[in-house]
Short mmCIF file of C-alpha atoms and ligand atoms in Angstrom, two decimals:
data_model
loop_
_atom_site.label_atom_id
_atom_site.label_comp_id
_atom_site.label_asym_id
_atom_site.label_seq_id
_atom_site.Cartn_x
_atom_site.Cartn_y
_atom_site.Cartn_z
CA UNK A 1030 0.00 0.00 0.00
CA UNK A 1031 1.22 3.48 -0.72
CA UNK A 1032 1.27 5.98 2.12
CA UNK A 1033 -1.87 7.59 0.72
CA UNK A 1034 -4.05 4.47 0.73
CA UNK A 1035 -2.53 3.43 4.04
CA UNK A 1036 -3.44 6.77 5.58
CA UNK A 1037 -6.96 6.72 4.18
CA UNK A 1038 -7.50 3.15 5.40
CA UNK A 1039 -6.47 3.99 8.98
CA UNK A 1040 -9.18 4.76 11.53
CA UNK A 1041 -8.10 8.38 11.50
CA UNK A 1042 -7.93 8.58 7.71
CA UNK A 1043 -11.46 7.22 7.39
CA UNK A 1044 -12.66 9.88 9.77
CA UNK A 1045 -10.91 12.51 7.67
CA UNK A 1046 -12.89 11.33 4.66
CA UNK A 1047 -16.10 11.56 6.73
CA UNK A 1048 -15.13 15.01 7.87
CA UNK A 1049 -14.16 16.42 4.46
CA UNK A 1050 -17.23 15.05 2.69
CA UNK A 1051 -19.50 16.01 5.60
CA UNK A 1052 -18.22 19.57 5.83
CA UNK A 1053 -18.45 19.91 2.05
CA UNK A 1054 -22.10 18.87 2.33
CA UNK A 1055 -22.50 21.55 4.98
CA UNK A 1056 -21.26 24.26 2.59
CA UNK A 1057 -23.67 22.91 -0.02
CA UNK A 1058 -26.54 23.27 2.45
CA UNK A 1059 -25.85 27.02 2.73
CA UNK A 1060 -26.10 27.46 -1.06
CA UNK A 1061 -29.13 25.19 -1.31
CA UNK A 1062 -31.10 26.90 1.45
CA UNK A 1063 -30.23 30.39 0.21
CA UNK A 1064 -31.28 29.60 -3.37
CA UNK A 1065 -34.52 27.93 -2.40
CA UNK A 1066 -35.58 30.91 -0.29
CA UNK A 1067 -36.94 32.19 -3.62
CA UNK A 1068 -39.89 29.86 -3.06
CA UNK A 1069 -41.09 32.45 -0.55
CA UNK A 1070 -41.27 35.14 -3.25
CA UNK A 1071 -44.90 35.60 -4.21
CA UNK A 1072 -44.19 35.62 -7.95
CA UNK A 1073 -45.75 32.30 -9.06
CA UNK A 1074 -42.28 30.78 -9.08
CA UNK A 1075 -40.55 32.92 -11.70
CA UNK A 1076 -37.45 33.71 -9.60
CA UNK A 1077 -37.27 30.06 -8.50
CA UNK A 1078 -37.51 28.74 -12.06
CA UNK A 1079 -34.88 31.14 -13.35
CA UNK A 1080 -32.63 30.09 -10.48
CA UNK A 1081 -33.21 26.39 -11.28
CA UNK A 1082 -32.31 27.07 -14.90
CA UNK A 1083 -29.08 28.72 -13.82
CA UNK A 1084 -28.22 25.86 -11.47
CA UNK A 1085 -28.68 23.24 -14.20
CA UNK A 1086 -26.86 25.13 -16.96
CA UNK A 1087 -23.89 26.89 -15.40
CA UNK A 1088 -20.77 24.77 -16.08
CA UNK A 1089 -19.10 25.59 -12.75
CA UNK A 1090 -22.23 24.64 -10.79
CA UNK A 1091 -22.59 21.47 -12.86
CA UNK A 1092 -19.02 20.42 -12.06
CA UNK A 1093 -19.52 21.09 -8.37
CA UNK A 1094 -22.75 19.09 -8.46
CA UNK A 1095 -20.85 15.97 -9.52
CA UNK A 1096 -18.49 16.54 -6.60
CA UNK A 1097 -21.60 16.74 -4.43
CA UNK A 1098 -23.09 13.45 -5.66
CA UNK A 1099 -19.71 11.77 -5.09
CA UNK A 1100 -19.48 13.25 -1.60
CA UNK A 1101 -22.87 11.91 -0.59
CA UNK A 1102 -21.99 8.42 -1.82
CA UNK A 1103 -18.51 8.41 -0.27
CA UNK A 1104 -19.82 9.85 3.03
CA UNK A 1105 -22.54 7.19 3.23
CA UNK A 1106 -20.20 4.32 2.27
CA UNK A 1107 -17.53 5.44 4.71
CA UNK A 1108 -20.22 5.80 7.40
CA UNK A 1109 -21.17 2.17 6.77
CA UNK A 1110 -17.56 0.95 6.88
CA UNK A 1111 -16.81 2.91 10.08
CA UNK A 1112 -20.01 1.89 11.82
CA UNK A 1113 -19.41 -1.78 11.10
CA UNK A 1114 -15.79 -1.53 12.21
CA UNK A 1115 -16.81 0.28 15.39
CA UNK A 1116 -19.46 -2.30 16.20
CA UNK A 1117 -16.97 -5.11 15.62
CA UNK A 1118 -14.63 -3.46 18.14
CA UNK A 1119 -16.98 -4.59 20.91
CA UNK A 1120 -18.08 -8.14 19.98
CA UNK A 1121 -19.56 -8.85 23.44
CA UNK A 1122 -21.95 -6.07 24.47
CA UNK A 1123 -22.53 -4.87 28.01
CA UNK A 1124 -25.60 -6.27 29.75
CA UNK A 1125 -26.36 -2.82 31.16
CA UNK A 1126 -25.15 0.57 29.94
CA UNK A 1127 -25.96 4.14 30.82
CA UNK A 1128 -24.57 6.14 27.91
CA UNK A 1129 -26.79 9.18 28.56
CA UNK A 1130 -24.62 9.82 31.63
CA UNK A 1131 -21.55 10.61 29.57
CA UNK A 1132 -22.45 11.64 26.01
CA UNK A 1133 -25.15 13.42 23.98
CA UNK A 1134 -27.71 11.30 22.16
CA UNK A 1135 -26.94 12.73 18.72
CA UNK A 1136 -23.24 11.86 19.00
CA UNK A 1137 -24.12 8.19 19.57
CA UNK A 1138 -26.68 7.92 16.79
CA UNK A 1139 -24.98 9.47 13.79
CA UNK A 1140 -25.47 6.27 11.78
CA UNK A 1141 -29.24 6.14 12.35
CA UNK A 1142 -29.60 9.88 11.71
CA UNK A 1143 -27.48 9.54 8.58
CA UNK A 1144 -29.59 6.64 7.32
CA UNK A 1145 -32.73 8.76 7.69
CA UNK A 1146 -30.95 11.49 5.74
CA UNK A 1147 -29.90 9.06 3.01
CA UNK A 1148 -33.49 7.83 2.55
CA UNK A 1149 -34.63 11.43 2.50
CA UNK A 1150 -32.00 12.37 -0.10
CA UNK A 1151 -33.11 9.54 -2.40
CA UNK A 1152 -36.77 10.52 -2.07
CA UNK A 1153 -36.00 14.21 -2.50
CA UNK A 1154 -33.88 13.62 -5.62
CA UNK A 1155 -36.51 11.34 -7.11
CA UNK A 1156 -39.19 14.01 -6.70
CA UNK A 1157 -37.27 17.04 -7.95
CA UNK A 1158 -33.83 16.25 -9.37
CA UNK A 1159 -35.00 13.25 -11.43
CA UNK A 1160 -38.08 15.10 -12.72
CA UNK A 1161 -35.96 18.13 -13.64
CA UNK A 1162 -33.36 16.09 -15.50
CA UNK A 1163 -35.25 13.11 -16.93
CA UNK A 1164 -38.94 13.52 -16.14
CA UNK A 1165 -41.66 15.69 -17.54
CA UNK A 1166 -41.81 19.14 -16.06
CA UNK A 1167 -44.34 21.63 -17.46
CA UNK A 1168 -42.90 24.65 -19.28
CA UNK A 1169 -43.26 28.32 -18.47
CA UNK A 1170 -42.38 31.35 -20.60
CA UNK A 1171 -40.80 34.52 -19.23
CA UNK A 1172 -39.89 37.37 -21.64
CA UNK A 1173 -40.13 35.05 -24.61
CA UNK A 1174 -37.74 32.46 -23.16
CA UNK A 1175 -38.78 28.89 -22.24
CA UNK A 1176 -38.11 27.60 -18.72
CA UNK A 1177 -38.89 24.33 -17.02
CA UNK A 1178 -41.59 25.15 -14.49
CA UNK A 1179 -40.10 23.20 -11.58
CA UNK A 1180 -42.12 25.44 -9.28
CA UNK A 1181 -45.30 23.58 -10.34
CA UNK A 1182 -43.66 20.28 -9.38
CA UNK A 1183 -42.79 21.80 -6.00
CA UNK A 1184 -46.36 23.04 -5.51
CA UNK A 1185 -47.76 19.61 -6.40
CA UNK A 1186 -45.37 17.72 -4.11
CA UNK A 1187 -45.96 19.98 -1.14
CA UNK A 1188 -49.72 19.88 -1.46
CA UNK A 1189 -49.64 16.40 0.14
CA UNK A 1190 -49.59 16.59 3.93
CA UNK A 1191 -47.67 13.33 4.39
CA UNK A 1192 -44.94 14.46 2.01
CA UNK A 1193 -44.60 17.68 4.00
CA UNK A 1194 -44.45 15.65 7.22
CA UNK A 1195 -41.58 13.52 5.86
CA UNK A 1196 -39.67 16.70 5.04
CA UNK A 1197 -40.17 18.24 8.45
CA UNK A 1198 -39.09 15.04 10.25
CA UNK A 1199 -36.06 14.65 8.00
CA UNK A 1200 -34.99 18.20 8.74
CA UNK A 1201 -35.19 17.40 12.45
CA UNK A 1202 -32.84 14.48 11.75
CA UNK A 1203 -30.56 16.85 9.84
CA UNK A 1204 -30.47 19.18 12.84
CA UNK A 1205 -29.47 16.37 15.18
CA UNK A 1206 -26.89 15.04 12.69
CA UNK A 1207 -25.27 18.43 12.39
CA UNK A 1208 -25.43 19.49 16.03
CA UNK A 1209 -22.77 16.82 16.49
CA UNK A 1210 -21.39 16.46 12.97
CA UNK A 1211 -20.34 20.04 12.33
CA UNK A 1212 -18.09 20.42 15.37
CA UNK A 1213 -16.92 16.81 15.11
CA UNK A 1214 -15.72 17.45 11.55
CA UNK A 1215 -13.30 20.08 12.81
CA UNK A 1216 -12.13 17.95 15.72
CA UNK A 1217 -11.32 15.14 13.26
CA UNK A 1218 -9.08 17.49 11.31
CA UNK A 1219 -7.34 18.44 14.55
CA UNK A 1220 -8.75 21.96 14.32
CA UNK A 1221 -9.42 22.81 17.93
CA UNK A 1222 -8.37 26.10 19.38
CA UNK A 1223 -9.38 28.25 22.34
CA UNK A 1224 -10.05 31.20 20.06
CA UNK A 1225 -11.99 29.54 17.24
CA UNK A 1226 -13.68 26.45 18.65
CA UNK A 1227 -16.35 28.42 20.59
CA UNK A 1228 -17.29 30.21 17.36
CA UNK A 1229 -17.46 26.93 15.44
CA UNK A 1230 -19.61 25.39 18.16
CA UNK A 1231 -21.93 28.39 18.00
CA UNK A 1232 -22.23 28.05 14.21
CA UNK A 1233 -22.78 24.31 14.53
CA UNK A 1234 -25.69 24.69 16.91
CA UNK A 1235 -27.41 27.90 15.85
CA UNK A 1236 -26.74 27.98 12.11
CA UNK A 1237 -26.30 24.37 11.00
CA UNK A 1238 -28.46 22.52 13.52
CA UNK A 1239 -31.25 25.07 13.98
CA UNK A 1240 -31.43 27.86 11.39
CA UNK A 1241 -30.74 25.89 8.20
CA UNK A 1242 -32.97 22.86 8.99
CA UNK A 1243 -35.72 25.26 10.18
CA UNK A 1244 -35.58 27.25 6.93
CA UNK A 1245 -35.65 24.05 4.88
CA UNK A 1246 -38.61 22.75 6.90
CA UNK A 1247 -40.41 26.07 6.53
CA UNK A 1248 -40.52 25.67 2.72
CA UNK A 1249 -42.83 22.64 2.49
CA UNK A 1250 -44.90 23.96 5.41
CA UNK A 1251 -45.30 27.34 3.71
CA UNK A 1252 -46.22 25.78 0.37
CA UNK A 1253 -48.74 23.49 2.07
CA UNK A 1254 -50.38 26.31 4.01
CA UNK A 1255 -50.57 28.25 0.76
CA UNK A 1256 -52.15 25.26 -0.94
CA UNK A 1257 -54.88 24.85 1.68
CA UNK A 1258 -55.43 28.61 1.63
CA UNK A 1259 -54.35 29.50 5.16
CA UNK A 1260 -51.81 31.98 3.77
CA UNK A 1261 -52.23 33.87 0.53
CA UNK B 503 -26.76 -1.33 54.10
CA UNK B 504 -27.96 -4.13 51.83
CA UNK B 505 -27.00 -4.53 48.19
CA UNK B 506 -27.97 -6.96 45.44
CA UNK B 507 -25.09 -7.66 43.10
CA UNK B 508 -25.08 -9.06 39.60
CA UNK B 509 -21.47 -9.94 38.85
CA UNK B 510 -20.03 -11.26 35.59
CA UNK B 511 -18.53 -14.72 36.18
CA UNK B 512 -16.47 -16.37 33.47
CA UNK B 513 -14.10 -19.26 34.11
CA UNK B 514 -11.59 -18.27 31.40
CA UNK B 515 -11.29 -16.51 28.07
CA UNK B 516 -12.91 -19.30 26.10
CA UNK B 517 -15.67 -20.17 28.54
CA UNK B 518 -19.23 -18.86 28.39
CA UNK B 519 -19.81 -16.27 31.09
CA UNK B 520 -22.94 -15.06 32.81
CA UNK B 521 -24.17 -12.56 35.40
CA UNK B 522 -24.55 -14.22 38.80
CA UNK B 523 -26.70 -12.81 41.64
CA UNK B 524 -25.22 -12.23 45.09
CA UNK B 525 -26.64 -10.52 48.13
CA UNK B 526 -24.67 -8.71 50.82
CA UNK B 527 -26.51 -7.70 53.99
CA UNK B 528 -23.94 -5.91 56.09
CA UNK B 529 -22.21 -3.36 53.90
CA UNK B 530 -20.80 -0.24 55.52
CA UNK B 531 -21.31 2.95 53.49
CA UNK B 532 -17.68 3.80 54.25
CA UNK B 533 -16.32 0.74 52.47
CA UNK B 534 -14.71 1.25 49.11
CA UNK B 535 -16.27 -0.71 46.27
CA UNK B 536 -13.28 -3.04 46.21
CA UNK B 537 -13.58 -3.67 49.95
CA UNK B 538 -17.20 -4.61 49.39
CA UNK B 539 -16.05 -7.14 46.77
CA UNK B 540 -13.42 -8.39 49.27
CA UNK B 541 -16.20 -9.02 51.79
CA UNK B 542 -18.20 -10.88 49.16
CA UNK B 543 -15.13 -12.94 48.26
CA UNK B 544 -14.67 -13.76 51.94
CA UNK B 545 -18.21 -15.07 52.10
CA UNK B 546 -17.74 -17.07 48.90
CA UNK B 547 -14.58 -18.66 50.31
CA UNK B 548 -16.39 -19.61 53.53
CA UNK B 549 -19.05 -21.29 51.40
CA UNK B 550 -16.35 -23.11 49.43
CA UNK B 551 -17.18 -21.26 46.20
CA UNK B 552 -14.62 -19.73 43.88
CA UNK B 553 -13.73 -16.08 44.54
CA UNK B 554 -14.46 -13.35 42.00
CA UNK B 555 -11.26 -12.54 40.11
CA UNK B 556 -10.66 -8.81 39.66
CA UNK B 557 -7.66 -6.57 39.04
CA UNK B 558 -6.49 -4.16 41.73
CA UNK B 559 -3.20 -2.96 43.11
CA UNK B 560 -2.64 0.46 44.64
CA UNK B 561 -6.19 1.07 45.86
CA UNK B 562 -5.53 4.79 45.84
CA UNK B 563 -6.33 5.79 42.26
CA UNK B 564 -2.84 5.76 40.76
CA UNK B 565 -2.20 2.36 39.19
CA UNK B 566 -5.26 2.03 36.95
CA UNK B 567 -5.75 -1.67 37.58
CA UNK B 568 -9.25 -1.68 39.11
CA UNK B 569 -11.26 -2.06 35.91
CA UNK B 570 -14.96 -2.57 36.60
CA UNK B 571 -17.99 -1.51 34.60
CA UNK B 572 -20.50 -0.70 37.33
CA UNK B 573 -24.17 0.00 36.66
CA UNK B 574 -23.49 0.92 33.05
CA UNK B 575 -20.54 3.24 33.76
CA UNK B 576 -16.78 2.70 33.71
CA UNK B 577 -15.62 2.80 37.37
CA UNK B 578 -19.21 3.39 38.48
CA UNK B 579 -21.35 6.50 38.98
CA UNK B 580 -18.59 8.90 40.12
CA UNK B 581 -16.63 10.97 37.65
CA UNK B 582 -12.91 11.65 37.99
CA UNK B 583 -12.39 8.53 40.08
CA UNK B 584 -11.33 4.91 39.79
CA UNK B 585 -13.23 1.94 41.26
CA UNK B 586 -10.97 1.88 44.34
CA UNK B 587 -11.94 5.53 44.98
CA UNK B 588 -15.65 4.72 44.77
CA UNK B 589 -17.40 4.22 48.10
CA UNK B 590 -20.57 2.38 48.96
CA UNK B 591 -22.13 5.67 50.12
CA UNK B 592 -22.57 6.42 46.40
CA UNK B 593 -25.28 3.74 46.41
CA UNK B 594 -28.53 3.43 48.34
CA UNK B 595 -29.73 0.67 50.61
CA UNK B 596 -31.31 -2.11 48.57
CA UNK B 597 -29.72 -1.06 45.26
CA UNK B 598 -29.05 -3.60 42.54
CA UNK B 599 -25.51 -3.19 41.21
CA UNK B 600 -24.41 -4.74 37.93
CA UNK B 601 -20.65 -5.36 37.66
CA UNK B 602 -19.13 -6.29 34.30
CA UNK B 603 -15.60 -6.42 32.88
CA UNK B 604 -14.37 -3.88 30.28
CA UNK B 605 -15.84 -4.95 26.94
CA UNK B 606 -13.64 -4.55 23.89
CA UNK B 607 -12.26 -6.81 21.19
CA UNK B 608 -8.78 -5.54 22.14
CA UNK B 609 -9.34 -6.33 25.86
CA UNK B 610 -10.22 -10.03 26.00
CA UNK B 611 -11.56 -11.35 29.31
CA UNK B 612 -9.02 -13.43 31.26
CA UNK B 613 -11.36 -14.45 34.07
CA UNK B 614 -14.47 -12.90 35.67
CA UNK B 615 -13.79 -9.16 35.84
CA UNK B 616 -10.14 -9.32 34.73
CA UNK B 617 -9.29 -8.32 31.18
CA UNK B 618 -6.02 -8.42 29.26
CA UNK B 619 -4.95 -4.81 28.65
CA UNK B 620 -1.57 -5.64 27.11
CA UNK B 621 -2.81 -4.02 23.87
CA UNK B 622 -2.05 -0.71 25.62
CA UNK B 623 1.51 -1.87 26.35
CA UNK B 624 2.05 -2.71 22.68
CA UNK B 625 0.70 0.70 21.62
CA UNK B 626 3.22 2.37 23.96
CA UNK B 627 6.01 0.06 22.76
CA UNK B 628 5.25 1.21 19.22
CA UNK B 629 6.35 4.77 19.94
CA UNK B 630 5.36 6.09 23.35
CA UNK B 631 8.91 6.82 24.47
CA UNK B 632 11.90 9.07 23.83
CA UNK B 633 14.68 7.11 22.08
CA UNK B 634 17.65 8.84 23.69
CA UNK B 635 18.66 9.03 27.31
CA UNK B 636 17.34 12.34 28.59
CA UNK B 637 19.21 12.17 31.86
CA UNK B 638 18.11 11.93 35.45
CA UNK B 639 15.79 14.13 37.49
CA UNK B 640 18.51 16.76 37.95
CA UNK B 641 18.94 17.12 34.18
CA UNK B 642 15.24 17.79 33.78
CA UNK B 643 15.65 20.96 35.80
CA UNK B 644 18.25 22.20 33.35
CA UNK B 645 15.80 22.22 30.47
CA UNK B 646 13.65 25.23 31.22
CA UNK B 647 10.05 24.76 30.17
CA UNK B 648 7.39 27.47 30.44
CA UNK B 649 4.87 26.68 33.11
CA UNK B 650 1.76 26.42 30.83
CA UNK B 651 3.56 23.86 28.64
CA UNK B 652 4.72 21.84 31.62
CA UNK B 653 1.14 21.88 32.91
CA UNK B 654 -0.22 20.75 29.55
CA UNK B 655 2.25 17.85 29.50
CA UNK B 656 1.40 16.94 33.09
CA UNK B 657 -2.34 16.96 32.34
CA UNK B 658 -1.72 14.36 29.64
CA UNK B 659 0.86 12.43 31.67
CA UNK B 660 -1.72 11.83 34.38
CA UNK B 661 -3.16 9.01 32.27
CA UNK B 662 -2.83 5.81 34.29
CA UNK B 663 -3.63 3.45 31.41
CA UNK B 664 -6.76 2.12 33.11
CA UNK B 665 -8.73 1.65 29.87
CA UNK B 666 -11.92 3.34 31.14
CA UNK B 667 -11.91 5.44 27.96
CA UNK B 668 -12.09 2.27 25.85
CA UNK B 669 -14.68 0.73 28.15
CA UNK B 670 -16.93 3.79 28.04
CA UNK B 671 -16.66 4.49 24.30
CA UNK B 672 -19.46 3.10 22.15
CA UNK B 673 -16.77 2.20 19.58
CA UNK B 674 -14.29 0.81 22.12
CA UNK B 675 -11.88 3.40 20.79
CA UNK B 676 -8.52 3.98 22.47
CA UNK B 677 -8.08 7.49 21.12
CA UNK B 678 -8.03 9.25 24.49
CA UNK B 679 -5.33 6.93 25.84
CA UNK B 680 -3.19 7.20 22.70
CA UNK B 681 -3.77 10.96 22.58
CA UNK B 682 -2.66 11.34 26.19
CA UNK B 683 0.54 9.39 25.51
CA UNK B 684 1.28 11.28 22.28
CA UNK B 685 0.49 14.66 23.82
CA UNK B 686 2.54 14.40 26.96
CA UNK B 687 5.70 13.75 24.96
CA UNK B 688 4.84 15.97 21.98
CA UNK B 689 4.68 19.22 23.93
CA UNK B 690 8.00 18.73 25.77
CA UNK B 691 11.35 19.50 24.12
CA UNK B 692 12.71 16.01 24.87
CA UNK B 693 9.81 14.41 23.02
CA UNK B 694 9.36 16.87 20.19
CA UNK B 695 12.00 15.45 17.87
CA UNK B 696 10.05 12.23 17.45
CA UNK B 697 6.58 13.70 17.91
CA UNK B 698 5.08 13.19 14.48
CA UNK B 699 6.41 9.73 13.65
CA UNK B 700 5.42 8.68 17.15
CA UNK B 701 1.81 9.55 16.32
CA UNK B 702 1.97 7.52 13.09
CA UNK B 703 3.39 4.43 14.79
CA UNK B 704 1.09 4.51 17.79
CA UNK B 705 -2.04 4.99 15.66
CA UNK B 706 -0.98 2.11 13.41
CA UNK B 707 -0.58 -0.14 16.45
CA UNK B 708 -3.88 1.10 17.91
CA UNK B 709 -5.64 0.07 14.69
CA UNK B 710 -3.84 -3.27 14.57
CA UNK B 711 -5.03 -4.08 18.10
CA UNK B 712 -8.65 -3.77 16.97
CA UNK B 713 -9.82 -0.64 18.76
CA UNK B 714 -12.60 1.38 17.11
CA UNK B 715 -12.44 4.84 15.56
CA UNK B 716 -13.26 8.08 17.38
CA UNK B 717 -16.80 9.47 17.03
CA UNK B 718 -16.08 12.38 19.37
CA UNK B 719 -18.94 11.51 21.72
CA UNK B 720 -16.83 12.69 24.64
CA UNK B 721 -17.76 9.68 26.79
CA UNK B 722 -14.06 8.83 27.32
CA UNK B 723 -13.17 12.17 28.84
CA UNK B 724 -16.21 12.15 31.16
CA UNK B 725 -15.42 8.65 32.43
CA UNK B 726 -11.63 9.09 32.56
CA UNK B 727 -10.52 9.06 36.22
CA UNK B 728 -7.97 11.76 35.36
CA UNK B 729 -10.42 13.79 33.23
CA UNK B 730 -8.01 13.88 30.28
CA UNK B 731 -9.28 16.53 27.85
CA UNK B 732 -10.50 16.01 24.29
CA UNK B 733 -7.99 18.71 23.29
CA UNK B 734 -5.39 15.95 23.30
CA UNK B 735 -7.33 13.94 20.72
CA UNK B 736 -7.31 16.99 18.46
CA UNK B 737 -3.55 17.24 18.95
CA UNK B 738 -3.12 13.56 18.10
CA UNK B 739 -5.17 14.07 14.91
CA UNK B 740 -3.01 17.06 14.04
CA UNK B 741 0.27 15.26 14.71
CA UNK B 742 -0.86 12.19 12.79
CA UNK B 743 -2.22 13.97 9.72
CA UNK B 744 0.66 16.43 9.67
CA UNK B 745 3.15 13.61 9.82
CA UNK B 746 1.40 11.52 7.19
CA UNK B 747 1.49 14.43 4.77
CA UNK B 748 4.99 15.74 5.49
CA UNK B 749 7.17 12.94 6.92
CA UNK B 750 9.80 11.07 4.89
CA UNK B 751 8.32 7.71 5.93
CA UNK B 752 6.58 6.08 2.96
C1 HEM C 2263 -26.98 16.50 4.23
C2 HEM C 2263 -26.30 15.47 4.38
C3 HEM C 2263 -25.17 15.27 5.39
C4 HEM C 2263 -24.32 16.16 5.98
C5 HEM C 2263 -24.26 17.66 5.77
C6 HEM C 2263 -23.44 15.41 6.85
C7 HEM C 2263 -22.43 15.94 7.63
C8 HEM C 2263 -21.62 15.23 8.49
C9 HEM C 2263 -20.50 15.74 9.22
C10 HEM C 2263 -19.96 17.17 9.16
C11 HEM C 2263 -19.98 14.74 9.97
C12 HEM C 2263 -18.80 14.79 10.94
C13 HEM C 2263 -17.56 14.15 10.41
C14 HEM C 2263 -16.55 13.91 11.51
O1 HEM C 2263 -16.92 13.64 12.64
O2 HEM C 2263 -15.36 13.98 11.22
C15 HEM C 2263 -20.78 13.59 9.72
C16 HEM C 2263 -20.57 12.37 10.33
C17 HEM C 2263 -21.32 11.25 10.05
N1 HEM C 2263 -22.26 11.11 9.05
FE1 HEM C 2263 -23.02 12.60 7.95
N2 HEM C 2263 -23.77 14.10 6.78
C18 HEM C 2263 -24.82 13.98 5.88
C19 HEM C 2263 -25.42 12.83 5.47
C20 HEM C 2263 -25.13 11.57 5.96
C21 HEM C 2263 -25.65 10.35 5.45
C22 HEM C 2263 -26.57 10.23 4.25
C23 HEM C 2263 -25.14 9.35 6.24
C24 HEM C 2263 -25.33 7.87 6.20
C25 HEM C 2263 -25.81 7.15 5.34
C26 HEM C 2263 -24.30 9.96 7.24
C27 HEM C 2263 -23.63 9.28 8.23
C28 HEM C 2263 -22.72 9.82 9.10
C29 HEM C 2263 -22.06 9.11 10.17
C30 HEM C 2263 -22.26 7.66 10.58
C31 HEM C 2263 -21.17 10.01 10.78
C32 HEM C 2263 -20.30 9.77 12.00
C33 HEM C 2263 -19.02 9.12 11.70
C34 HEM C 2263 -18.27 8.89 12.98
O3 HEM C 2263 -18.30 9.75 13.86
O4 HEM C 2263 -17.66 7.84 13.12
N3 HEM C 2263 -24.30 11.31 7.04
N4 HEM C 2263 -21.76 13.90 8.80
S1 SF4 C 2264 -7.01 8.38 29.12
FE1 SF4 C 2264 -8.04 8.30 31.14
S2 SF4 C 2264 -9.52 6.63 30.90
FE2 SF4 C 2264 -8.05 6.38 29.24
S3 SF4 C 2264 -6.48 4.99 30.00
FE3 SF4 C 2264 -5.75 7.07 30.47
S4 SF4 C 2264 -6.49 7.50 32.55
FE4 SF4 C 2264 -7.66 5.72 31.82
S1 FES C 2265 -6.43 -0.14 42.35
FE1 FES C 2265 -4.95 1.28 41.61
S2 FES C 2265 -6.20 2.77 40.64
FE2 FES C 2265 -7.67 1.49 41.61
#
């Protein structure tokens, strides 16, 4: 084995892969939530559709999106490898344990939270990404130019209460995954410092675990309330 | 006070073990946990039964031998203490107390509550030393070290190799132990020369012994009798990754 594969196969190297892919996904979340805020514009989806067009046609964005798909797959595979390895490190379990006395729940259930997220990602991509790329999306015309009207797909999807419920629950899982994952990612890279760690922990809790999941969850809820006529 | 015990009994490494119920009626709250087990062993001997095998030595919190997983916690309900520093006043009259050995692939059970922790010795043999003679105590005073750095090294050097970090971790990871050993040498001038390769070698041995990876749950540091900080794990990660990327070792 070369030093590179040897490093990446070590317990620490595997965690570095988790950390790099996980933190990259975190930066993606910022872009994704910011862009989708356009759903809240009361313009029948024009800004959102123009944004979707840009995101599927800009070469830089398209390149980054392949990096994103790879990251999700690598993160999930590495999570599986690590979880299995970690479970094998204790072949005989304790008869009685009290883990809540020494560690937060989220930190001990990253695998379960991640699995919920993976199922969510598949469902989410089937509904929007697949329809946008390979399915049939109605067309809209703005200033004489044709756009895929993804907004209509969004409206249709979020008019079903159970679909909205899945989104809200998944975003709760995202919050719990990131309340531990964000700060853990930095620890894995050895980035821990009196001056910066408090800031990173603040960002991890208030931005990545609360604000971003809450904004994401607000989108389907808003669209649903609009659909049933509670808000205009 | 009265206590109901459920103690792990296992004849040897290959035998099937099980939790066995015992009752003690006359326990003084001032007894240490180990003294309570001594009393139980006395009773077992009187009855002609085999005593419970458990590790212990100093009985004052400095040797790290007294490994016991008590009521779901390494070294029992107290923090910052070993089993020998735990007293029966931490329990209530009539309590049921479950006592198990450390559970980890790298710490196989020898008998009852005794486990083989020689994996730690091999991790230290892999690099937890300074290769040259650094002199005697007098020579140490000639190398002036700023107080905060000496304190940092001492905090890490407090590790007594008890294995509670492994026992408490959901992954049976030895990162806190290895981090303590790497840190306490890495911050001192005598240990700095070999700091980065040391991290590489000790992590490689840690993996070879079959310990799990770190999930940063923090359970180790909470259950560590010396409250070794997670800062040291970050330093180990830094030393290891830095060395992997920059060292001449291929
Ligand atoms: C939006 C998607 C996701 C984001 C932003 C994300 C982010 C992160 C981050 C930053 C970490 C910390 C890495 C470290 O401790 O070094 C992490 C850890 C983890 N992730 Fe994710 N993740 C996502 C999806 C997933 C998925 C789909 C899975 C599983 C199928 C998963 C499973 C895990 C596991 C098991 C860990 C803990 C690894 C360990 O501590 O040993 N994650 N994630
Ligand atoms: S780090 Fe703490 S818990 Fe782990 S072996 Fe050292 S003293 Fe024991
Ligand atoms: S017997 Fe030495 S630390 Fe407990």
